């Protein structure tokens, strides 16, 4: 299988906006570089459509430009093996939180920390993103505050947060994701980490899901706001939720939506331009 690769050169303060627009157009993954973004799309994507969009965004951003503004891009069809090599070069072991080291299957470290072996596949969540790291820190911090029974990783991606929860002692751990590729990647990672007790499901929160002691949701502000009521409905009394993927400046909207749904703010954690929240029922 091959992929469309778009290498987009543009100033850093536009990376976030363009990344989000690309993700909304079905982008599978984005690698941020100092001078731009590299974005990957499935071969089923019509590259002309993306090129048209990029041209439109370029002209819109150019209108707000300062002198020296530059926005250029290249398109290539990338064979699968190149994609894998790309990930392998960029993905190295990394300590996260108090207890964990995230590592790829091809570069394992054995020590006194808990290994999380993550093959990124096509899914988001290698632990290299600030929001994933913040989630791990907050899950570690609050795991002992709630009964360690039912944990939900809402938008599980590679399955990383679900695996963290199981390793921290949660008895019943579920990961759900609307993206079938994420479920496939999570399944492989669950096997790799001896975490087969985790149950995976394609989809989102459903009325039949019952209640959880802990919910981790590393999504985006708009989705968190849309899901606020569902998250509250599925959180047990005294249960905690970690909400992440919130851009700095958007946290108040998310906090207000959670409060309107009956949840109380416990903590905010900032990492760069990202904010993560802990709320409780
Ligand atoms: N939990 C991982 C991945 C977060 S990326 C981590 O923290 O690193 C967000 C994931 O949420 C993506 O895999 C995306 O497919 C999924 N997602 C987006 N909206 C969703 C929704 N409404 N319900 C369930 N999953 C969703």
Short mmCIF file of C-alpha atoms and ligand atoms in Angstrom, two decimals:
data_model
loop_
_atom_site.label_atom_id
_atom_site.label_comp_id
_atom_site.label_asym_id
_atom_site.label_seq_id
_atom_site.Cartn_x
_atom_site.Cartn_y
_atom_site.Cartn_z
CA UNK A 1 0.00 0.00 0.00
CA UNK A 2 1.26 3.47 -0.84
CA UNK A 3 0.39 6.94 0.47
CA UNK A 4 0.10 10.48 -0.78
CA UNK A 5 2.69 12.64 0.92
CA UNK A 6 2.38 16.41 1.05
CA UNK A 7 5.44 18.33 2.27
CA UNK A 8 4.21 21.78 3.19
CA UNK A 9 6.61 24.57 4.04
CA UNK A 10 5.02 27.35 6.08
CA UNK A 11 5.72 29.45 9.19
CA UNK A 12 5.34 27.77 12.59
CA UNK A 13 2.36 29.80 13.76
CA UNK A 14 0.23 28.30 10.95
CA UNK A 15 1.15 24.65 11.67
CA UNK A 16 -1.71 24.10 14.06
CA UNK A 17 -4.41 25.55 11.81
CA UNK A 18 -3.24 23.72 8.71
CA UNK A 19 -2.80 20.45 10.63
CA UNK A 20 -6.39 20.60 11.76
CA UNK A 21 -7.66 21.39 8.28
CA UNK A 22 -5.67 18.46 6.88
CA UNK A 23 -6.98 16.09 9.55
CA UNK A 24 -10.52 17.19 8.65
CA UNK A 25 -9.77 16.22 5.05
CA UNK A 26 -8.91 12.64 6.02
CA UNK A 27 -5.18 12.94 6.68
CA UNK A 28 -3.77 9.81 8.37
CA UNK A 29 -0.86 11.44 10.15
CA UNK A 30 1.26 14.57 10.26
CA UNK A 31 4.89 15.02 11.17
CA UNK A 32 5.79 18.51 12.34
CA UNK A 33 9.17 19.82 11.30
CA UNK A 34 10.85 23.16 12.06
CA UNK A 35 9.97 24.58 8.65
CA UNK A 36 6.65 22.93 7.98
CA UNK A 37 4.53 19.80 7.97
CA UNK A 38 4.62 16.44 6.23
CA UNK A 39 1.13 15.03 5.86
CA UNK A 40 0.08 11.56 4.69
CA UNK A 41 -3.18 10.62 3.00
CA UNK A 42 -4.50 7.23 1.89
CA UNK A 43 -4.15 6.41 -1.78
CA UNK A 44 -7.94 6.65 -2.11
CA UNK A 45 -7.70 10.43 -1.54
CA UNK A 46 -7.88 12.53 -4.69
CA UNK A 47 -4.61 14.53 -4.51
CA UNK A 48 -6.04 17.24 -6.78
CA UNK A 49 -8.63 18.02 -4.12
CA UNK A 50 -5.94 18.47 -1.47
CA UNK A 51 -3.86 20.59 -3.85
CA UNK A 52 -6.91 22.77 -4.53
CA UNK A 53 -7.52 23.17 -0.78
CA UNK A 54 -3.87 23.98 -0.10
CA UNK A 55 -3.98 26.66 -2.79
CA UNK A 56 -7.08 28.18 -1.19
CA UNK A 57 -5.52 28.15 2.31
CA UNK A 58 -2.33 29.63 0.89
CA UNK A 59 -4.19 32.57 -0.61
CA UNK A 60 -6.26 33.09 2.59
CA UNK A 61 -3.17 33.07 4.79
CA UNK A 62 -1.27 35.25 2.35
CA UNK A 63 -3.92 37.94 2.93
CA UNK A 64 -2.90 38.06 6.62
CA UNK A 65 0.76 37.87 5.72
CA UNK A 66 3.67 39.80 7.10
CA UNK A 67 6.61 40.39 4.80
CA UNK A 68 8.63 37.27 4.11
CA UNK A 69 5.55 35.01 4.29
CA UNK A 70 6.07 31.81 2.38
CA UNK A 71 3.80 28.80 1.87
CA UNK A 72 4.88 26.18 -0.64
CA UNK A 73 4.13 22.51 -0.93
CA UNK A 74 5.14 19.35 -2.75
CA UNK A 75 3.20 16.21 -3.46
CA UNK A 76 4.63 12.70 -3.85
CA UNK A 77 3.32 9.15 -3.80
CA UNK A 78 5.26 7.33 -1.13
CA UNK A 79 5.67 3.54 -1.08
CA UNK A 80 4.70 1.83 2.17
CA UNK A 81 8.25 0.84 3.05
CA UNK A 82 9.36 4.48 3.00
CA UNK A 83 6.58 5.37 5.38
CA UNK A 84 7.70 2.71 7.83
CA UNK A 85 11.33 3.76 7.56
CA UNK A 86 10.31 7.33 8.24
CA UNK A 87 8.59 6.39 11.48
CA UNK A 88 11.42 4.14 12.53
CA UNK A 89 13.98 6.87 12.21
CA UNK A 90 11.93 9.36 14.22
CA UNK A 91 10.63 7.10 16.98
CA UNK A 92 13.02 6.52 19.88
CA UNK A 93 12.46 5.33 23.48
CA UNK A 94 11.22 8.06 25.79
CA UNK A 95 10.44 8.21 29.53
CA UNK A 96 6.95 9.48 30.29
CA UNK A 97 5.46 10.23 33.70
CA UNK A 98 6.90 8.63 36.83
CA UNK A 99 6.78 5.02 35.76
CA UNK A 100 6.76 4.46 32.01
CA UNK A 101 9.12 4.32 29.04
CA UNK A 102 7.53 4.32 25.59
CA UNK A 103 9.53 2.47 22.97
CA UNK A 104 9.02 1.07 19.48
CA UNK A 105 9.17 -2.73 18.97
CA UNK A 106 12.51 -2.37 17.12
CA UNK A 107 14.29 -0.45 19.90
CA UNK A 108 13.55 -1.95 23.31
CA UNK A 109 15.10 -0.85 26.58
CA UNK A 110 14.96 -3.06 29.65
CA UNK A 111 15.20 -1.26 32.99
CA UNK A 112 13.18 -0.59 36.11
CA UNK A 113 10.49 1.45 34.35
CA UNK A 114 7.36 -0.10 32.86
CA UNK A 115 7.83 -0.60 29.10
CA UNK A 116 5.11 0.52 26.71
CA UNK A 117 5.91 -0.99 23.34
CA UNK A 118 4.11 1.02 20.69
CA UNK A 119 4.11 0.40 16.97
CA UNK A 120 2.51 3.54 15.62
CA UNK A 121 1.05 1.83 12.54
CA UNK A 122 -1.22 4.37 10.97
CA UNK A 123 -2.70 5.60 14.25
CA UNK A 124 -2.08 8.69 16.32
CA UNK A 125 -0.50 8.30 19.75
CA UNK A 126 3.17 7.37 19.98
CA UNK A 127 3.58 9.38 23.16
CA UNK A 128 5.64 11.95 21.33
CA UNK A 129 2.77 14.39 21.40
CA UNK A 130 2.41 16.72 24.39
CA UNK A 131 -1.25 15.80 24.87
CA UNK A 132 -0.53 12.07 25.12
CA UNK A 133 2.27 12.69 27.62
CA UNK A 134 0.04 14.95 29.72
CA UNK A 135 -2.66 12.25 29.73
CA UNK A 136 -0.18 9.66 31.01
CA UNK A 137 1.04 12.02 33.76
CA UNK A 138 -2.54 12.76 34.87
CA UNK A 139 -3.71 9.14 34.68
CA UNK A 140 -0.78 8.17 36.93
CA UNK A 141 -1.60 11.03 39.30
CA UNK A 142 -5.31 10.20 39.68
CA UNK A 143 -5.37 6.41 39.22
CA UNK A 144 -5.31 5.88 42.99
CA UNK A 145 -7.98 8.48 43.69
CA UNK A 146 -10.74 6.41 42.05
CA UNK A 147 -11.67 2.73 42.53
CA UNK A 148 -9.39 0.95 40.04
CA UNK A 149 -12.16 -0.86 38.32
CA UNK A 150 -13.50 0.37 34.97
CA UNK A 151 -11.40 2.55 32.66
CA UNK A 152 -12.38 3.90 29.24
CA UNK A 153 -9.90 5.23 26.68
CA UNK A 154 -12.19 7.29 24.47
CA UNK A 155 -10.37 7.76 21.14
CA UNK A 156 -7.75 5.14 21.86
CA UNK A 157 -5.55 5.66 18.75
CA UNK A 158 -2.61 3.28 19.22
CA UNK A 159 -4.16 1.98 22.46
CA UNK A 160 -1.43 3.61 24.53
CA UNK A 161 -3.58 5.11 27.31
CA UNK A 162 -5.59 1.90 27.67
CA UNK A 163 -2.35 -0.05 28.10
CA UNK A 164 -1.17 2.49 30.70
CA UNK A 165 -4.43 2.01 32.63
CA UNK A 166 -4.11 -1.77 32.63
CA UNK A 167 -0.49 -1.56 33.82
CA UNK A 168 -1.62 0.78 36.62
CA UNK A 169 -4.03 -1.86 37.85
CA UNK A 170 -7.44 -1.03 36.37
CA UNK A 171 -9.41 -4.28 36.20
CA UNK A 172 -11.61 -3.67 33.17
CA UNK A 173 -10.15 -1.49 30.44
CA UNK A 174 -11.85 -0.56 27.19
CA UNK A 175 -10.59 1.38 24.20
CA UNK A 176 -12.93 2.77 21.61
CA UNK A 177 -12.20 4.67 18.43
CA UNK A 178 -14.20 5.78 15.43
CA UNK A 179 -11.26 4.94 13.12
CA UNK A 180 -10.91 1.27 12.10
CA UNK A 181 -7.17 1.77 11.43
CA UNK A 182 -6.73 2.89 15.05
CA UNK A 183 -8.49 -0.25 16.29
CA UNK A 184 -6.16 -2.40 14.16
CA UNK A 185 -3.05 -0.63 15.47
CA UNK A 186 -4.34 -0.79 19.06
CA UNK A 187 -4.98 -4.54 18.71
CA UNK A 188 -1.37 -5.13 17.67
CA UNK A 189 -0.03 -3.00 20.52
CA UNK A 190 -2.25 -4.72 23.06
CA UNK A 191 -0.82 -8.09 22.03
CA UNK A 192 2.73 -6.74 22.07
CA UNK A 193 2.27 -5.47 25.64
CA UNK A 194 0.60 -8.57 27.12
CA UNK A 195 -2.50 -6.52 27.62
CA UNK A 196 -5.05 -8.79 25.94
CA UNK A 197 -7.57 -8.13 28.71
CA UNK A 198 -8.26 -4.75 27.10
CA UNK A 199 -11.44 -4.74 25.05
CA UNK A 200 -11.50 -2.71 21.85
CA UNK A 201 -14.48 -1.47 19.93
CA UNK A 202 -14.91 0.63 16.82
CA UNK A 203 -17.29 3.54 17.43
CA UNK A 204 -17.90 6.08 20.14
CA UNK A 205 -19.62 6.20 23.54
CA UNK A 206 -22.95 4.37 23.36
CA UNK A 207 -25.91 4.56 25.75
CA UNK A 208 -25.38 0.87 26.62
CA UNK A 209 -21.80 1.42 27.81
CA UNK A 210 -22.50 1.63 31.57
CA UNK A 211 -20.33 3.66 33.90
CA UNK A 212 -16.59 4.06 34.27
CA UNK A 213 -14.41 5.08 37.21
CA UNK A 214 -11.96 6.80 34.87
CA UNK A 215 -12.32 8.14 31.33
CA UNK A 216 -9.37 9.43 29.29
CA UNK A 217 -10.37 11.44 26.22
CA UNK A 218 -7.52 12.92 24.19
CA UNK A 219 -9.63 14.42 21.40
CA UNK A 220 -10.06 18.05 20.32
CA UNK A 221 -12.02 20.83 22.04
CA UNK A 222 -15.02 20.68 19.70
CA UNK A 223 -15.40 16.92 20.13
CA UNK A 224 -14.96 17.16 23.91
CA UNK A 225 -17.68 19.80 24.06
CA UNK A 226 -19.98 17.70 21.88
CA UNK A 227 -19.33 14.66 24.11
CA UNK A 228 -19.51 16.49 27.48
CA UNK A 229 -22.96 15.14 28.36
CA UNK A 230 -22.03 11.58 27.31
CA UNK A 231 -18.81 11.69 29.33
CA UNK A 232 -20.73 12.90 32.41
CA UNK A 233 -23.44 10.26 31.92
CA UNK A 234 -20.86 7.47 31.77
CA UNK A 235 -18.70 8.61 34.68
CA UNK A 236 -19.45 6.89 38.01
CA UNK A 237 -20.04 9.01 41.13
CA UNK A 238 -16.60 10.18 42.25
CA UNK A 239 -15.18 9.07 38.87
CA UNK A 240 -12.50 11.21 37.20
CA UNK A 241 -11.90 12.09 33.56
CA UNK A 242 -8.78 13.41 31.85
CA UNK A 243 -9.67 15.61 28.88
CA UNK A 244 -6.92 16.57 26.50
CA UNK A 245 -6.19 17.84 23.00
CA UNK A 246 -7.35 21.33 24.04
CA UNK A 247 -5.51 24.25 22.50
CA UNK A 248 -4.50 26.96 24.97
CA UNK A 249 -7.26 29.56 24.89
CA UNK A 250 -10.04 27.04 24.30
CA UNK A 251 -10.01 25.49 27.76
CA UNK A 252 -12.74 27.73 29.20
CA UNK A 253 -15.25 26.57 26.59
CA UNK A 254 -14.50 22.95 27.46
CA UNK A 255 -14.64 23.65 31.22
CA UNK A 256 -18.02 25.40 30.80
CA UNK A 257 -19.43 22.47 28.80
CA UNK A 258 -18.23 20.01 31.46
CA UNK A 259 -19.68 22.16 34.28
CA UNK A 260 -23.03 22.40 32.48
CA UNK A 261 -23.00 18.61 32.32
CA UNK A 262 -22.51 18.36 36.11
CA UNK A 263 -18.74 17.79 36.30
CA UNK A 264 -16.31 19.69 38.56
CA UNK A 265 -12.85 20.90 37.50
CA UNK A 266 -10.03 19.37 39.57
CA UNK A 267 -6.82 20.35 37.74
CA UNK A 268 -5.49 21.99 34.60
CA UNK A 269 -2.10 21.00 33.19
CA UNK A 270 -0.43 23.07 30.45
CA UNK A 271 2.30 21.79 28.15
CA UNK A 272 3.30 24.31 25.49
CA UNK A 273 0.22 25.35 23.59
CA UNK A 274 -1.84 22.42 24.90
CA UNK A 275 -4.04 22.18 27.98
CA UNK A 276 -5.29 19.04 29.70
CA UNK A 277 -8.04 19.00 32.30
CA UNK A 278 -9.04 16.68 35.11
CA UNK A 279 -12.73 16.76 35.98
CA UNK A 280 -14.74 14.65 38.38
CA UNK A 281 -18.31 13.62 38.89
N1 LIG B 1 -5.54 8.21 22.96
C1 LIG B 1 -4.41 8.41 22.04
C2 LIG B 1 -4.87 8.90 20.68
C3 LIG B 1 -5.53 10.26 20.65
S1 LIG B 1 -5.88 10.82 18.98
C4 LIG B 1 -3.42 9.36 22.67
O1 LIG B 1 -3.73 9.95 23.68
O2 LIG B 1 -2.33 9.52 22.15
C5 LIG B 1 -7.62 10.88 18.99
C6 LIG B 1 -8.27 9.60 18.54
O3 LIG B 1 -9.66 9.77 18.78
C7 LIG B 1 -8.12 9.29 17.06
O4 LIG B 1 -7.64 7.97 16.91
C8 LIG B 1 -9.54 9.45 16.50
O5 LIG B 1 -9.85 8.51 15.49
C9 LIG B 1 -10.41 9.22 17.72
N2 LIG B 1 -11.72 9.89 17.76
C10 LIG B 1 -12.04 11.13 17.27
N3 LIG B 1 -13.33 11.42 17.57
C11 LIG B 1 -13.83 10.37 18.27
C12 LIG B 1 -15.10 10.07 18.86
N4 LIG B 1 -16.11 10.93 18.80
N5 LIG B 1 -15.26 8.89 19.49
C13 LIG B 1 -14.24 8.00 19.56
N6 LIG B 1 -13.02 8.22 19.01
C14 LIG B 1 -12.81 9.38 18.38
#
